[in-house]
Amino acid sequence: MFADVLAVAAGGAIGSSLRFLVTLAAATALGLGAAGTIAVNVLGCLLIGGLAEATILGTSMPDRLQLAIRVGLLGGLTTFSTFGYEAVVFAEKDGFGPAAAYVTTNLVLGIGAVCLGIFGIRALYT
């Protein structure tokens, strides 16, 4: 178990560092940090989709390495990759309706939580 935690931590350190560097590069090159966020979200989705499909098709990869990449590296890079993967799995298993509800719920609650956090702090400090 502890070795699994270390694998996730190591992957997370790499993923978080990559996210920082990509966002910094996008902000420097384009003057827009949000482009970096989009880039890491899309890259994370591409990588988790490829990793998941390779695993399903029988590509052998040790469980600890999968943890390091999927949970650690991609989780540090972006949690959007997991969200994207889960939405596709929902659609394949349960159909479009449950998948759309999952996506909508995440977006509405996530953006709502961001607003609540912003306005809650503003209320405390203004």
JSON list of N, CA, C and O in Angstrom, two decimals, residues 8 15 20 27-28 31 43 49-50 55 58 66 71 80 86 95 102 126:
[
{"chain": "A", "resi": 8, "resn": "VAL", "atom": "N", "xyz": [1.93, 7.09, -6.66]},
{"chain": "A", "resi": 8, "resn": "VAL", "atom": "CA", "xyz": [0.98, 8.16, -6.97]},
{"chain": "A", "resi": 8, "resn": "VAL", "atom": "C", "xyz": [1.61, 9.52, -6.68]},
{"chain": "A", "resi": 8, "resn": "VAL", "atom": "O", "xyz": [1.49, 10.46, -7.48]},
{"chain": "A", "resi": 15, "resn": "GLY", "atom": "N", "xyz": [3.24, 15.39, -12.77]},
{"chain": "A", "resi": 15, "resn": "GLY", "atom": "CA", "xyz": [2.07, 15.97, -13.44]},
{"chain": "A", "resi": 15, "resn": "GLY", "atom": "C", "xyz": [1.82, 17.40, -13.04]},
{"chain": "A", "resi": 15, "resn": "GLY", "atom": "O", "xyz": [1.55, 18.26, -13.88]},
{"chain": "A", "resi": 20, "resn": "PHE", "atom": "N", "xyz": [2.18, 23.26, -14.33]},
{"chain": "A", "resi": 20, "resn": "PHE", "atom": "CA", "xyz": [2.74, 24.59, -14.07]},
{"chain": "A", "resi": 20, "resn": "PHE", "atom": "C", "xyz": [3.54, 25.08, -15.27]},
{"chain": "A", "resi": 20, "resn": "PHE", "atom": "O", "xyz": [3.38, 26.22, -15.71]},
{"chain": "A", "resi": 27, "resn": "ALA", "atom": "N", "xyz": [1.09, 31.26, -20.96]},
{"chain": "A", "resi": 27, "resn": "ALA", "atom": "CA", "xyz": [0.93, 32.66, -20.53]},
{"chain": "A", "resi": 27, "resn": "ALA", "atom": "C", "xyz": [2.02, 33.52, -21.13]},
{"chain": "A", "resi": 27, "resn": "ALA", "atom": "O", "xyz": [1.76, 34.66, -21.54]},
{"chain": "A", "resi": 28, "resn": "THR", "atom": "N", "xyz": [3.23, 33.00, -21.20]},
{"chain": "A", "resi": 28, "resn": "THR", "atom": "CA", "xyz": [4.35, 33.76, -21.76]},
{"chain": "A", "resi": 28, "resn": "THR", "atom": "C", "xyz": [4.21, 33.91, -23.27]},
{"chain": "A", "resi": 28, "resn": "THR", "atom": "O", "xyz": [4.36, 35.01, -23.80]},
{"chain": "A", "resi": 31, "resn": "GLY", "atom": "N", "xyz": [0.17, 35.17, -23.78]},
{"chain": "A", "resi": 31, "resn": "GLY", "atom": "CA", "xyz": [-0.40, 36.16, -22.87]},
{"chain": "A", "resi": 31, "resn": "GLY", "atom": "C", "xyz": [-1.71, 35.69, -22.26]},
{"chain": "A", "resi": 31, "resn": "GLY", "atom": "O", "xyz": [-2.51, 36.50, -21.80]},
{"chain": "A", "resi": 43, "resn": "LEU", "atom": "N", "xyz": [-4.63, 17.36, -23.29]},
{"chain": "A", "resi": 43, "resn": "LEU", "atom": "CA", "xyz": [-3.54, 16.37, -23.24]},
{"chain": "A", "resi": 43, "resn": "LEU", "atom": "C", "xyz": [-3.87, 15.27, -22.24]},
{"chain": "A", "resi": 43, "resn": "LEU", "atom": "O", "xyz": [-3.69, 14.08, -22.53]},
{"chain": "A", "resi": 49, "resn": "GLY", "atom": "N", "xyz": [-7.39, 8.43, -22.17]},
{"chain": "A", "resi": 49, "resn": "GLY", "atom": "CA", "xyz": [-8.13, 7.61, -23.13]},
{"chain": "A", "resi": 49, "resn": "GLY", "atom": "C", "xyz": [-7.24, 6.55, -23.75]},
{"chain": "A", "resi": 49, "resn": "GLY", "atom": "O", "xyz": [-7.62, 5.37, -23.85]},
{"chain": "A", "resi": 50, "resn": "GLY", "atom": "N", "xyz": [-6.05, 6.95, -24.15]},
{"chain": "A", "resi": 50, "resn": "GLY", "atom": "CA", "xyz": [-5.11, 5.99, -24.75]},
{"chain": "A", "resi": 50, "resn": "GLY", "atom": "C", "xyz": [-4.66, 4.93, -23.75]},
{"chain": "A", "resi": 50, "resn": "GLY", "atom": "O", "xyz": [-4.61, 3.74, -24.08]},
{"chain": "A", "resi": 55, "resn": "THR", "atom": "N", "xyz": [-4.95, -0.64, -22.01]},
{"chain": "A", "resi": 55, "resn": "THR", "atom": "CA", "xyz": [-5.13, -1.60, -20.93]},
{"chain": "A", "resi": 55, "resn": "THR", "atom": "C", "xyz": [-6.27, -2.56, -21.25]},
{"chain": "A", "resi": 55, "resn": "THR", "atom": "O", "xyz": [-6.16, -3.77, -21.06]},
{"chain": "A", "resi": 58, "resn": "GLY", "atom": "N", "xyz": [-5.44, -5.21, -23.70]},
{"chain": "A", "resi": 58, "resn": "GLY", "atom": "CA", "xyz": [-4.53, -6.25, -23.24]},
{"chain": "A", "resi": 58, "resn": "GLY", "atom": "C", "xyz": [-3.08, -5.86, -23.12]},
{"chain": "A", "resi": 58, "resn": "GLY", "atom": "O", "xyz": [-2.23, -6.71, -22.88]},
{"chain": "A", "resi": 66, "resn": "GLN", "atom": "N", "xyz": [0.44, 1.89, -13.58]},
{"chain": "A", "resi": 66, "resn": "GLN", "atom": "CA", "xyz": [-0.84, 2.48, -13.95]},
{"chain": "A", "resi": 66, "resn": "GLN", "atom": "C", "xyz": [-1.29, 3.51, -12.92]},
{"chain": "A", "resi": 66, "resn": "GLN", "atom": "O", "xyz": [-1.77, 4.58, -13.28]},
{"chain": "A", "resi": 71, "resn": "VAL", "atom": "N", "xyz": [-3.49, 7.99, -11.84]},
{"chain": "A", "resi": 71, "resn": "VAL", "atom": "CA", "xyz": [-3.90, 8.76, -10.67]},
{"chain": "A", "resi": 71, "resn": "VAL", "atom": "C", "xyz": [-2.89, 9.86, -10.36]},
{"chain": "A", "resi": 71, "resn": "VAL", "atom": "O", "xyz": [-3.27, 11.00, -10.09]},
{"chain": "A", "resi": 80, "resn": "PHE", "atom": "N", "xyz": [-9.45, 16.78, -15.09]},
{"chain": "A", "resi": 80, "resn": "PHE", "atom": "CA", "xyz": [-10.40, 16.80, -16.20]},
{"chain": "A", "resi": 80, "resn": "PHE", "atom": "C", "xyz": [-10.31, 15.53, -17.03]},
{"chain": "A", "resi": 80, "resn": "PHE", "atom": "O", "xyz": [-11.30, 15.08, -17.60]},
{"chain": "A", "resi": 86, "resn": "GLU", "atom": "N", "xyz": [-14.64, 9.19, -17.42]},
{"chain": "A", "resi": 86, "resn": "GLU", "atom": "CA", "xyz": [-15.84, 8.70, -16.76]},
{"chain": "A", "resi": 86, "resn": "GLU", "atom": "C", "xyz": [-17.10, 9.04, -17.56]},
{"chain": "A", "resi": 86, "resn": "GLU", "atom": "O", "xyz": [-18.04, 8.25, -17.60]},
{"chain": "A", "resi": 95, "resn": "GLY", "atom": "N", "xyz": [-25.80, 4.82, -21.46]},
{"chain": "A", "resi": 95, "resn": "GLY", "atom": "CA", "xyz": [-26.47, 5.61, -22.47]},
{"chain": "A", "resi": 95, "resn": "GLY", "atom": "C", "xyz": [-26.20, 7.11, -22.32]},
{"chain": "A", "resi": 95, "resn": "GLY", "atom": "O", "xyz": [-25.57, 7.56, -21.37]},
{"chain": "A", "resi": 102, "resn": "TYR", "atom": "N", "xyz": [-24.42, 13.33, -15.80]},
{"chain": "A", "resi": 102, "resn": "TYR", "atom": "CA", "xyz": [-23.13, 13.34, -15.10]},
{"chain": "A", "resi": 102, "resn": "TYR", "atom": "C", "xyz": [-22.32, 14.58, -15.48]},
{"chain": "A", "resi": 102, "resn": "TYR", "atom": "O", "xyz": [-21.80, 15.29, -14.61]},
{"chain": "A", "resi": 126, "resn": "THR", "atom": "N", "xyz": [-15.07, 42.30, 2.11]},
{"chain": "A", "resi": 126, "resn": "THR", "atom": "CA", "xyz": [-15.53, 43.61, 1.63]},
{"chain": "A", "resi": 126, "resn": "THR", "atom": "C", "xyz": [-16.65, 44.14, 2.51]},
{"chain": "A", "resi": 126, "resn": "THR", "atom": "O", "xyz": [-17.20, 43.55, 3.33]}
]
